[in-house]
Structure formats: structure tokens, C-alpha cells
Coordinates of N, CA and C in Angstrom, one line a residue:
M1 N -25.5 0.9 -14.7 CA -24.7 1.3 -13.6 C -23.8 0.2 -13.2
T2 N -22.6 0.5 -12.8 CA -21.7 -0.5 -12.3 C -21.6 -0.4 -10.8
D3 N -21.3 -1.6 -10.2 CA -21.1 -1.6 -8.7 C -19.9 -0.8 -8.3
P4 N -20.0 -0.1 -7.2 CA -18.8 0.7 -6.8 C -17.7 -0.2 -6.3
I5 N -16.5 0.3 -6.5 CA -15.3 -0.3 -6.0 C -14.6 0.7 -5.2
Y6 N -14.1 0.3 -4.0 CA -13.4 1.2 -3.1 C -11.9 1.0 -3.1
A7 N -11.2 1.9 -2.7 CA -9.7 1.8 -2.6 C -9.2 2.5 -1.4
I8 N -8.2 1.9 -0.8 CA -7.5 2.5 0.4 C -6.0 2.6 0.1
G9 N -5.4 3.7 0.3 CA -4.0 3.9 0.0 C -3.1 3.4 1.2
D10 N -1.9 3.8 1.2 CA -0.8 3.3 2.1 C -1.3 3.5 3.5
V11 N -1.3 2.4 4.3 CA -1.8 2.4 5.7 C -0.6 2.6 6.6
H12 N 0.5 2.0 6.3 CA 1.8 2.2 7.1 C 1.6 2.0 8.6
G13 N 1.0 0.9 9.0 CA 0.9 0.6 10.4 C -0.1 1.4 11.2
Q14 N -1.0 2.2 10.6 CA -1.9 3.0 11.2 C -3.3 2.3 11.4
K15 N -3.4 1.4 12.3 CA -4.6 0.6 12.4 C -5.8 1.4 12.8
Q16 N -5.7 2.4 13.6 CA -6.8 3.2 14.0 C -7.4 3.9 12.7
A17 N -6.5 4.4 11.9 CA -6.9 5.1 10.7 C -7.5 4.1 9.7
L18 N -7.0 2.9 9.6 CA -7.6 1.8 8.8 C -9.0 1.5 9.3
D19 N -9.2 1.4 10.6 CA -10.5 1.1 11.1 C -11.5 2.2 10.7
Q20 N -11.1 3.5 10.8 CA -11.9 4.6 10.4 C -12.3 4.5 8.9
A21 N -11.3 4.2 8.1 CA -11.5 4.2 6.6 C -12.5 3.0 6.3
L22 N -12.4 1.9 7.0 CA -13.3 0.8 6.8 C -14.7 1.1 7.2
E23 N -14.9 1.9 8.3 CA -16.2 2.4 8.8 C -16.8 3.3 7.7
W24 N -16.1 4.2 7.2 CA -16.6 5.1 6.1 C -17.1 4.3 4.9
I25 N -16.3 3.3 4.5 CA -16.7 2.5 3.4 C -18.0 1.7 3.7
A26 N -18.0 1.1 4.9 CA -19.2 0.3 5.2 C -20.5 1.2 5.2
A27 N -20.3 2.5 5.7 CA -21.4 3.4 5.7 C -21.9 3.8 4.3
D28 N -21.0 3.8 3.4 CA -21.3 4.2 2.0 C -21.8 3.0 1.2
G29 N -21.1 1.8 1.3 CA -21.3 0.7 0.4 C -21.7 -0.6 1.1
G30 N -21.9 -0.6 2.4 CA -22.3 -1.8 3.1 C -21.1 -2.7 3.5
A31 N -21.4 -3.7 4.3 CA -20.4 -4.6 4.8 C -19.7 -5.4 3.8
D32 N -20.4 -5.6 2.6 CA -19.8 -6.5 1.6 C -19.2 -5.7 0.4
A33 N -18.8 -4.5 0.7 CA -18.2 -3.6 -0.4 C -16.9 -4.2 -0.9
E34 N -16.7 -4.1 -2.2 CA -15.4 -4.5 -2.8 C -14.4 -3.4 -2.6
I35 N -13.3 -3.9 -2.0 CA -12.2 -2.9 -1.6 C -10.9 -3.4 -2.1
V36 N -10.1 -2.4 -2.7 CA -8.7 -2.6 -3.1 C -7.8 -1.9 -2.1
F37 N -6.9 -2.6 -1.5 CA -5.9 -2.0 -0.6 C -4.6 -1.9 -1.5
L38 N -4.0 -0.8 -1.5 CA -2.9 -0.5 -2.4 C -1.5 -0.7 -2.0
G39 N -1.4 -1.4 -0.8 CA 0.0 -1.8 -0.4 C 0.6 -0.9 0.7
D40 N 1.7 -1.3 1.2 CA 2.4 -0.6 2.2 C 1.6 -0.6 3.5
Y41 N 1.5 -1.8 4.1 CA 0.7 -2.0 5.3 C 1.6 -1.8 6.6
V42 N 2.9 -1.9 6.4 CA 3.8 -1.9 7.5 C 4.7 -0.6 7.4
D43 N 5.5 -0.4 8.5 CA 6.5 0.6 8.7 C 5.9 2.0 9.0
R44 N 6.7 2.7 9.8 CA 6.4 4.1 10.3 C 5.3 4.1 11.3
G45 N 4.1 3.6 11.1 CA 3.1 3.6 12.2 C 3.3 2.6 13.2
P46 N 2.5 2.6 14.3 CA 2.8 1.8 15.5 C 2.2 0.4 15.4
D47 N 1.3 0.1 14.5 CA 0.5 -1.1 14.6 C 0.5 -2.0 13.3
S48 N 1.7 -2.2 12.8 CA 1.8 -3.0 11.6 C 1.3 -4.4 11.8
R49 N 1.6 -5.0 12.9 CA 1.1 -6.3 13.2 C -0.4 -6.4 13.1
A50 N -1.1 -5.4 13.8 CA -2.5 -5.4 13.8 C -3.1 -5.2 12.4
V51 N -2.5 -4.4 11.6 CA -3.0 -4.1 10.3 C -2.9 -5.4 9.5
I52 N -1.8 -6.2 9.5 CA -1.7 -7.4 8.8 C -2.8 -8.4 9.3
D53 N -2.9 -8.5 10.7 CA -4.0 -9.4 11.2 C -5.4 -9.0 10.6
C54 N -5.7 -7.7 10.6 CA -7.0 -7.3 10.0 C -7.2 -7.7 8.6
L55 N -6.2 -7.5 7.8 CA -6.3 -7.8 6.3 C -6.3 -9.3 6.1
A56 N -5.5 -10.0 6.8 CA -5.4 -11.5 6.6 C -6.8 -12.1 7.1
S57 N -7.3 -11.6 8.2 CA -8.6 -12.1 8.7 C -9.7 -11.8 7.7
G58 N -9.7 -10.7 7.1 CA -10.7 -10.3 6.1 C -10.6 -11.3 4.9
I59 N -9.4 -11.5 4.4 CA -9.3 -12.4 3.3 C -9.8 -13.8 3.7
Q60 N -9.3 -14.3 4.9 CA -9.7 -15.6 5.3 C -11.2 -15.8 5.5
A61 N -11.9 -14.7 5.9 CA -13.3 -14.7 6.0 C -14.1 -14.6 4.7
G62 N -13.4 -14.4 3.6 CA -14.1 -14.3 2.3 C -14.5 -13.0 2.0
R63 N -14.0 -11.9 2.6 CA -14.4 -10.6 2.3 C -14.0 -10.3 0.8
N64 N -14.7 -9.4 0.2 CA -14.5 -9.0 -1.2 C -13.4 -8.0 -1.3
W65 N -12.2 -8.4 -0.8 CA -11.0 -7.5 -0.7 C -9.9 -8.0 -1.6
H66 N -9.2 -7.0 -2.2 CA -8.1 -7.2 -3.0 C -6.9 -6.5 -2.3
V67 N -6.0 -7.3 -1.8 CA -4.9 -6.7 -1.0 C -3.6 -6.8 -1.8
L68 N -3.2 -5.7 -2.3 CA -2.0 -5.6 -3.2 C -0.7 -5.5 -2.3
R69 N 0.4 -5.7 -2.9 CA 1.7 -5.6 -2.3 C 2.4 -4.3 -2.6
G70 N 3.1 -3.7 -1.6 CA 3.8 -2.5 -1.8 C 5.3 -2.8 -1.5
N71 N 6.1 -1.7 -1.7 CA 7.6 -1.9 -1.5 C 8.0 -2.1 -0.1
H72 N 7.3 -1.4 0.9 CA 7.6 -1.6 2.3 C 7.2 -3.0 2.7
D73 N 6.2 -3.6 2.2 CA 5.8 -5.0 2.5 C 6.9 -5.9 2.0
R74 N 7.5 -5.6 0.8 CA 8.5 -6.5 0.3 C 9.8 -6.3 1.1
M75 N 10.1 -5.1 1.6 CA 11.3 -5.0 2.4 C 11.2 -5.8 3.7
F76 N 10.1 -5.8 4.3 CA 9.8 -6.5 5.5 C 10.1 -8.0 5.3
C77 N 9.5 -8.5 4.2 CA 9.6 -9.9 3.8 C 11.1 -10.3 3.5
R78 N 11.8 -9.4 2.8 CA 13.1 -9.7 2.4 C 14.0 -9.8 3.6
F79 N 13.8 -8.9 4.6 CA 14.6 -9.0 5.8 C 14.3 -10.3 6.5
Y80 N 13.1 -10.6 6.7 CA 12.7 -11.8 7.4 C 13.3 -13.1 6.8
R81 N 13.2 -13.2 5.4 CA 13.7 -14.3 4.7 C 15.2 -14.4 4.6
S82 N 15.9 -13.3 4.3 CA 17.3 -13.3 4.0 C 18.2 -12.3 4.7
G83 N 17.6 -11.5 5.6 CA 18.4 -10.5 6.3 C 18.8 -9.3 5.5
I84 N 18.1 -9.1 4.3 CA 18.4 -8.0 3.4 C 17.8 -6.7 3.9
L85 N 18.6 -5.7 4.1 CA 18.1 -4.4 4.6 C 18.0 -3.4 3.5
G86 N 18.8 -3.5 2.4 CA 18.8 -2.4 1.4 C 17.9 -2.8 0.2
D87 N 17.8 -1.9 -0.7 CA 17.1 -2.1 -2.0 C 17.7 -1.2 -3.0
A88 N 18.0 -1.7 -4.2 CA 18.6 -0.9 -5.2 C 17.8 0.3 -5.7
R89 N 16.5 0.2 -5.4 CA 15.6 1.3 -5.9 C 15.5 2.4 -4.9
I90 N 16.2 2.3 -3.8 CA 16.2 3.4 -2.8 C 17.4 4.4 -3.2
K91 N 17.1 5.5 -3.8 CA 18.2 6.4 -4.3 C 19.0 6.9 -3.2
S92 N 18.4 7.1 -2.0 CA 19.2 7.7 -0.9 C 20.2 6.7 -0.3
G93 N 20.0 5.5 -0.6 CA 20.9 4.4 0.0 C 20.5 4.0 1.4
L94 N 19.4 4.6 1.9 CA 19.0 4.2 3.3 C 18.5 2.7 3.3
E95 N 18.6 2.1 4.5 CA 18.2 0.8 4.7 C 16.9 0.7 5.5
W96 N 16.3 -0.5 5.5 CA 15.0 -0.7 6.1 C 14.9 -0.3 7.6
L97 N 16.0 -0.4 8.3 CA 15.9 -0.1 9.7 C 16.2 1.4 10.0
H98 N 16.5 2.2 9.0 CA 16.7 3.6 9.2 C 15.3 4.2 9.6
P99 N 15.3 5.1 10.6 CA 14.1 5.7 11.1 C 13.2 6.3 10.0
R100 N 13.7 6.8 8.9 CA 12.9 7.3 7.9 C 12.1 6.3 7.1
L101 N 12.6 5.0 7.1 CA 11.9 4.0 6.4 C 10.9 3.2 7.3
G102 N 11.2 3.2 8.6 CA 10.3 2.7 9.6 C 10.3 1.2 9.9
G103 N 11.3 0.5 9.5 CA 11.3 -0.9 9.8 C 11.4 -1.2 11.3
V104 N 12.0 -0.3 12.1 CA 12.1 -0.5 13.5 C 10.7 -0.4 14.1
D105 N 9.8 0.4 13.6 CA 8.4 0.5 14.1 C 7.7 -0.8 13.8
T106 N 7.9 -1.3 12.6 CA 7.2 -2.6 12.4 C 7.7 -3.7 13.3
L107 N 9.0 -3.8 13.6 CA 9.5 -4.8 14.5 C 9.0 -4.6 15.9
A108 N 8.9 -3.3 16.3 CA 8.3 -3.0 17.6 C 6.9 -3.5 17.8
S109 N 6.1 -3.5 16.8 CA 4.7 -4.0 16.9 C 4.7 -5.5 17.2
Y110 N 5.8 -6.2 16.9 CA 5.9 -7.6 17.3 C 6.7 -7.8 18.5
G111 N 7.0 -6.7 19.2 CA 7.7 -6.8 20.5 C 9.2 -6.9 20.4
V112 N 9.7 -6.6 19.2 CA 11.2 -6.7 19.0 C 11.8 -5.2 19.0
S113 N 12.7 -5.0 19.9 CA 13.4 -3.7 19.9 C 14.6 -3.7 19.0
A114 N 14.7 -2.8 18.1 CA 15.8 -2.8 17.1 C 16.3 -1.4 16.9
A115 N 17.5 -1.3 16.4 CA 18.1 0.0 16.0 C 18.8 -0.2 14.7
E116 N 19.1 1.0 14.1 CA 19.7 0.9 12.7 C 21.0 0.2 12.7
D117 N 21.8 0.3 13.7 CA 23.1 -0.3 13.7 C 23.2 -1.6 14.4
D118 N 22.1 -2.3 14.7 CA 22.1 -3.6 15.3 C 22.8 -4.6 14.4
P119 N 23.6 -5.6 14.9 CA 24.1 -6.7 14.1 C 22.9 -7.5 13.5
V120 N 23.0 -7.8 12.2 CA 21.9 -8.4 11.5 C 21.5 -9.8 12.0
E121 N 22.5 -10.7 12.2 CA 22.2 -12.1 12.5 C 21.5 -12.3 13.8
P122 N 22.0 -11.7 14.9 CA 21.2 -11.9 16.2 C 19.8 -11.3 16.1
L123 N 19.7 -10.1 15.4 CA 18.4 -9.5 15.3 C 17.5 -10.4 14.4
L124 N 18.0 -10.9 13.4 CA 17.2 -11.7 12.5 C 16.6 -13.0 13.2
E125 N 17.5 -13.6 14.1 CA 17.0 -14.7 14.9 C 15.8 -14.3 15.8
E126 N 15.9 -13.2 16.4 CA 14.9 -12.7 17.3 C 13.6 -12.4 16.5
V127 N 13.8 -11.8 15.3 CA 12.6 -11.5 14.5 C 11.9 -12.7 14.0
R128 N 12.6 -13.7 13.7 CA 12.0 -15.0 13.2 C 11.3 -15.7 14.3
R129 N 11.7 -15.5 15.5 CA 10.9 -16.0 16.7 C 9.7 -15.2 17.0
A130 N 9.7 -13.9 16.7 CA 8.6 -13.1 17.1 C 7.5 -12.9 16.0
V131 N 7.9 -12.9 14.8 CA 7.0 -12.6 13.7 C 6.4 -13.9 13.2
P132 N 5.1 -14.0 13.1 CA 4.5 -15.3 12.6 C 4.8 -15.5 11.1
E133 N 5.3 -16.7 10.8 CA 5.5 -17.0 9.4 C 4.3 -16.7 8.6
A134 N 3.1 -16.9 9.1 CA 1.9 -16.7 8.3 C 1.8 -15.2 7.9
H135 N 2.3 -14.3 8.7 CA 2.2 -12.9 8.3 C 3.1 -12.6 7.0
I136 N 4.3 -13.2 7.1 CA 5.2 -13.1 5.9 C 4.7 -13.7 4.7
A137 N 4.2 -14.9 4.8 CA 3.6 -15.6 3.7 C 2.4 -14.8 3.1
F138 N 1.6 -14.3 4.0 CA 0.5 -13.5 3.5 C 0.9 -12.3 2.7
L139 N 1.9 -11.6 3.1 CA 2.4 -10.5 2.3 C 3.1 -10.9 1.0
E140 N 3.8 -12.0 1.1 CA 4.5 -12.5 -0.2 C 3.5 -13.0 -1.2
E141 N 2.3 -13.4 -0.8 CA 1.3 -13.9 -1.7 C 0.4 -12.8 -2.3
R142 N 0.6 -11.6 -1.9 CA -0.3 -10.5 -2.4 C 0.0 -10.3 -3.9
P143 N -1.0 -10.0 -4.7 CA -0.8 -9.7 -6.1 C -0.2 -8.3 -6.2
L144 N 0.3 -7.9 -7.4 CA 0.9 -6.7 -7.6 C 0.0 -5.6 -8.2
Y145 N -1.1 -6.0 -8.8 CA -2.1 -5.1 -9.4 C -3.5 -5.7 -9.5
L146 N -4.4 -4.9 -9.7 CA -5.8 -5.3 -10.1 C -6.2 -4.5 -11.3
E147 N -6.6 -5.2 -12.3 CA -7.1 -4.5 -13.5 C -8.6 -4.7 -13.7
T148 N -9.3 -3.6 -13.9 CA -10.7 -3.7 -14.2 C -10.9 -3.0 -15.6
N149 N -12.1 -2.9 -16.0 CA -12.4 -2.3 -17.4 C -11.8 -0.9 -17.5
N150 N -12.0 -0.1 -16.5 CA -11.6 1.3 -16.6 C -10.5 1.7 -15.7
F151 N -10.1 0.8 -14.7 CA -9.1 1.2 -13.7 C -8.0 0.2 -13.6
L152 N -6.8 0.7 -13.3 CA -5.7 -0.2 -12.9 C -5.3 0.2 -11.5
F153 N -5.4 -0.7 -10.5 CA -5.0 -0.4 -9.2 C -3.6 -1.1 -9.0
V154 N -2.7 -0.3 -8.4 CA -1.3 -0.7 -8.3 C -0.6 0.1 -7.2
H155 N 0.4 -0.4 -6.6 CA 1.0 0.3 -5.5 C 1.6 1.6 -5.9
A156 N 2.6 1.5 -6.8 CA 3.4 2.7 -7.2 C 3.1 3.3 -8.5
G157 N 2.8 2.5 -9.5 CA 2.5 3.0 -10.8 C 3.0 2.0 -11.9
I158 N 3.1 2.5 -13.1 CA 3.6 1.6 -14.2 C 4.6 2.4 -15.0
L159 N 5.4 1.7 -15.8 CA 6.4 2.3 -16.7 C 5.6 2.6 -18.0
P160 N 5.4 3.9 -18.3 CA 4.5 4.3 -19.4 C 5.0 3.6 -20.7
G161 N 4.0 3.2 -21.5 CA 4.2 2.6 -22.8 C 4.5 1.2 -22.8
V162 N 4.7 0.6 -21.6 CA 5.0 -0.9 -21.6 C 3.7 -1.7 -21.3
P163 N 3.4 -2.7 -22.1 CA 2.2 -3.5 -21.8 C 2.2 -4.0 -20.4
L164 N 1.0 -4.2 -19.9 CA 0.9 -4.6 -18.5 C 1.6 -5.9 -18.2
A165 N 1.5 -6.8 -19.2 CA 2.1 -8.2 -19.0 C 3.6 -8.1 -18.9
D166 N 4.2 -7.0 -19.4 CA 5.6 -6.9 -19.4 C 6.2 -6.0 -18.3
Q167 N 5.3 -5.4 -17.5 CA 5.7 -4.6 -16.4 C 6.5 -5.5 -15.4
I168 N 7.5 -4.9 -14.8 CA 8.3 -5.7 -13.8 C 7.9 -5.2 -12.4
E169 N 8.1 -6.2 -11.5 CA 7.7 -5.9 -10.1 C 8.4 -4.7 -9.5
D170 N 9.7 -4.4 -9.8 CA 10.3 -3.3 -9.2 C 9.6 -2.0 -9.6
D171 N 9.1 -1.9 -10.9 CA 8.4 -0.7 -11.3 C 7.0 -0.6 -10.6
L172 N 6.3 -1.7 -10.5 CA 5.0 -1.7 -10.0 C 5.0 -1.3 -8.5
I173 N 6.0 -1.6 -7.8 CA 6.0 -1.2 -6.4 C 7.0 -0.1 -6.0
W174 N 7.8 0.4 -7.0 CA 8.8 1.4 -6.6 C 8.7 2.6 -7.5
I175 N 8.2 2.6 -8.7 CA 8.4 3.7 -9.6 C 7.9 5.0 -9.2
R176 N 8.6 6.0 -9.5 CA 8.1 7.4 -9.4 C 8.2 8.0 -10.8
D177 N 9.4 8.7 -11.0 CA 9.6 9.1 -12.4 C 10.0 7.9 -13.2
P178 N 9.6 7.8 -14.4 CA 8.8 8.7 -15.3 C 7.3 8.6 -15.1
F179 N 6.8 7.7 -14.3 CA 5.3 7.6 -14.2 C 4.7 8.9 -13.8
L180 N 5.2 9.5 -12.7 CA 4.6 10.7 -12.2 C 4.7 11.9 -13.1
M181 N 5.6 11.9 -14.1 CA 5.8 13.0 -15.0 C 5.0 12.8 -16.3
E182 N 4.4 11.6 -16.5 CA 3.7 11.3 -17.7 C 2.3 12.0 -17.7
S183 N 1.9 12.7 -18.7 CA 0.6 13.4 -18.7 C -0.3 12.8 -19.7
A184 N 0.2 12.0 -20.6 CA -0.6 11.3 -21.6 C -1.5 10.3 -21.0
P185 N -2.7 10.0 -21.6 CA -3.6 9.0 -21.0 C -3.0 7.6 -21.0
H186 N -3.3 6.8 -20.0 CA -2.9 5.4 -20.0 C -4.1 4.6 -20.5
P187 N -4.0 3.3 -20.7 CA -5.1 2.5 -21.1 C -6.3 2.5 -20.1
W188 N -5.9 2.8 -18.8 CA -6.9 2.9 -17.7 C -6.6 4.1 -16.9
L189 N -7.5 4.5 -16.0 CA -7.2 5.5 -15.0 C -6.4 4.7 -13.9
V190 N -5.1 5.1 -13.7 CA -4.3 4.3 -12.7 C -4.5 4.9 -11.3
V191 N -4.9 4.0 -10.4 CA -5.1 4.4 -9.0 C -3.9 3.8 -8.2
H192 N -3.2 4.7 -7.5 CA -2.0 4.2 -6.9 C -1.7 4.9 -5.6
G193 N -0.7 4.5 -4.9 CA -0.3 5.1 -3.7 C 1.2 5.5 -3.8
H194 N 2.0 5.1 -2.8 CA 3.5 5.1 -2.8 C 4.1 6.5 -2.7
T195 N 3.6 7.5 -3.4 CA 4.2 8.8 -3.4 C 3.3 9.7 -2.5
A196 N 3.8 10.0 -1.3 CA 2.9 10.7 -0.3 C 2.7 12.1 -0.6
L197 N 1.4 12.5 -0.6 CA 1.0 13.9 -0.7 C 0.4 14.4 0.6
D198 N 0.1 15.6 0.6 CA -0.7 16.2 1.8 C -2.1 15.7 1.8
Y199 N -2.6 15.4 0.5 CA -4.0 15.1 0.4 C -4.1 14.3 -1.0
P200 N -5.0 13.3 -1.1 CA -5.1 12.6 -2.3 C -5.5 13.5 -3.5
Q201 N -5.0 13.2 -4.7 CA -5.2 14.1 -5.8 C -5.4 13.3 -7.1
H202 N -6.3 13.9 -8.0 CA -6.6 13.4 -9.3 C -5.7 14.1 -10.3
F203 N -4.9 13.4 -11.1 CA -4.0 14.1 -12.0 C -4.5 13.9 -13.5
G204 N -5.7 13.4 -13.7 CA -6.2 13.2 -15.0 C -6.0 11.8 -15.5
N205 N -4.8 11.4 -15.6 CA -4.5 10.0 -16.0 C -4.2 9.1 -14.9
R206 N -4.2 9.6 -13.7 CA -3.9 8.8 -12.5 C -4.4 9.5 -11.3
I207 N -4.7 8.7 -10.2 CA -5.1 9.2 -8.9 C -4.1 8.7 -7.9
D208 N -3.5 9.6 -7.1 CA -2.6 9.2 -6.0 C -3.4 9.3 -4.7
L209 N -3.6 8.1 -4.1 CA -4.4 8.0 -2.8 C -3.5 8.0 -1.6
D210 N -2.2 8.2 -1.7 CA -1.3 8.2 -0.5 C -1.3 9.6 0.0
G211 N -2.2 9.8 1.0 CA -2.3 11.1 1.6 C -1.4 11.3 2.8
G212 N -0.5 10.4 3.0 CA 0.5 10.6 4.1 C 0.1 10.0 5.4
A213 N -0.7 8.9 5.4 CA -1.0 8.3 6.7 C 0.2 7.8 7.5
G214 N 1.3 7.4 6.7 CA 2.5 7.0 7.4 C 3.2 8.2 8.1
Y215 N 2.8 9.4 7.8 CA 3.4 10.5 8.5 C 2.3 11.2 9.5
G216 N 1.3 10.4 9.8 CA 0.3 10.9 10.7 C -0.9 11.6 10.2
R217 N -1.0 11.7 8.8 CA -2.1 12.4 8.2 C -3.3 11.4 8.1
M218 N -4.4 11.9 7.6 CA -5.6 11.1 7.5 C -5.5 10.1 6.4
L219 N -6.2 8.9 6.6 CA -6.3 7.9 5.6 C -7.6 8.0 4.9
Y220 N -7.6 8.6 3.7 CA -8.9 8.8 3.0 C -9.2 7.7 2.0
P221 N -10.2 6.9 2.2 CA -10.6 5.9 1.2 C -11.3 6.6 0.0
A222 N -11.3 6.0 -1.2 CA -11.9 6.5 -2.3 C -13.0 5.5 -2.8
V223 N -13.9 6.0 -3.6 CA -14.9 5.1 -4.2 C -15.0 5.5 -5.7
F224 N -15.1 4.5 -6.5 CA -15.2 4.6 -8.0 C -16.5 4.0 -8.5
E225 N -17.2 4.8 -9.3 CA -18.5 4.3 -9.7 C -18.9 5.0 -11.0
D226 N -19.2 4.2 -12.0 CA -19.6 4.7 -13.3 C -18.6 5.8 -13.9
G227 N -17.3 5.5 -13.7 CA -16.3 6.4 -14.2 C -15.9 7.6 -13.4
D228 N -16.7 7.8 -12.3 CA -16.4 9.0 -11.4 C -15.8 8.5 -10.1
A229 N -15.1 9.5 -9.5 CA -14.4 9.2 -8.2 C -14.7 10.1 -7.1
W230 N -14.7 9.6 -5.9 CA -15.0 10.4 -4.7 C -14.0 10.0 -3.6
L231 N -13.7 10.9 -2.7 CA -13.1 10.5 -1.4 C -14.2 10.4 -0.4
L232 N -14.0 9.5 0.6 CA -15.0 9.4 1.7 C -14.4 10.0 2.9
N233 N -15.3 10.7 3.7 CA -14.9 11.2 5.0 C -16.1 11.1 5.9
C234 N -16.1 11.8 7.0 CA -17.2 11.6 8.0 C -18.5 12.2 7.5
N235 N -18.4 13.0 6.4 CA -19.6 13.6 5.9 C -20.1 12.9 4.7
G236 N -19.5 11.8 4.3 CA -19.9 11.1 3.1 C -18.9 11.2 1.9
R237 N -19.5 11.5 0.7 CA -18.6 11.5 -0.5 C -18.2 13.0 -0.8
E238 N -17.0 13.1 -1.3 CA -16.4 14.4 -1.7 C -15.8 14.1 -3.1
A239 N -16.3 14.8 -4.1 CA -15.9 14.6 -5.5 C -14.4 14.7 -5.6
L240 N -13.8 13.8 -6.4 CA -12.4 13.8 -6.7 C -12.2 14.0 -8.2
R241 N -11.8 15.2 -8.6 CA -11.7 15.5 -10.0 C -10.3 16.1 -10.3
P242 N -9.9 16.0 -11.6 CA -8.6 16.6 -12.0 C -8.6 18.1 -11.7

């Protein structure tokens, strides 16, 4: 038998939901459970700052946690470092401070009031005063994936047919099609978030754990053990199958 490994999808500033997910994991696997966080800790929800504090504190305390980076985390860092609001991978052309993307909610958690049409330079100066440099550095240092014998944990997915060593960051944190359209097996079962569903789902060659916490839905953690997968809730384990 192998030790279980747990995973949590996109948190999006929902600290209360994160606390609940961690409680369910502790009840199932104990306080020292190995957990993979799949990225997108900020934006849309009200408590991005508290979520980063929680994750950074866990890593500092030596918890068996793997905290991966998502596209929203990168947008936050890029704005802080360079004032960049857009990203070429956003097909709609929306920018980070647009209400749909949620950057204003992240800044509000640090006490910064912002709007989509605010001038960048004065806002950036205020943000750099309010946001701890350590939070940005923490997000920038996050790895892009975790590979195990049977699973690949990654924020968005992979470009099918490309060796893992040759995958590019933009695909690992942004890809949807063609990854979501691929039905052939990958070298591993890919566990990802990024594409919000009403409920986590097993697609055979991949599992999407983004159940839409960023839109106010439940944050369901998953557990993987001996090749099988379950979701966790208040009643324990619920089998997750194709």
C-alpha cells in the first residue's frame, strides 16, 4: 500500500473554505498528511491575504505541503513587480483588475481600494506599500508541478504529447484546449484545477478539482491512494471515478 496524498483545487481567496478542507484532510489522514495545493490562491474571494499567510506559515513550519503556482498567482506577482495588468493567454482581453478576474478583491484583502480604470502608477505605489514583499516572493517561488509515480499535479494541465521537461510555464498554468479535449491516456493521471466546474470530475485521463470555490461553491479536497481517488466531505470519503 502507498501512503495517501491529498490535493486541494483553486482556493481563490476563500480562507473559510480552505480551513474546512484542511479539517477534512486532517480527519482522514492526520495532521501530517501530504497535501498538494493546485494554485490560484488569490482573486475573487475576500481573503487572499489570509490564504497566503496560511500556506506560507505551513511551509515555514515544515508541513508536508506542496504549494504549486497558478495563473492568478502569477498575475498578482506581475502587477506588483511591473504594473502589468494583461496576459496574452486571456482570450477575452480582460485585465487583472476587471471584476471577472478578481484582482480588486485581492488588493482589498490588503486594505487597498482599487477599480478597473485606476491609473496604474499611483495604484502600484500604494500596492507596494501594503502588500508584503514576502507574499510576492512566496508565490514566485512556487513550483509549477509535482510528479509522482502515478500522478502529475499541475494547475491547468499539459500540452498533450510534449515531454514534461519541455512543457512551458504558460501551458502549465493557462492551458485549456487542447488539454481538455484530449481523451488518450497521459503518462500519469493528471490532477489539475483552473477550469471551474460545478463539481470536481474524473475524466479518465485527468481529474479536474476546480469545483468553483472562486464563485462561492464548495472547496472539495481529494485523496489518492493505491491508484484510487476520493473526494472528502463532512461524511468522509466519496469515490471519484470516471
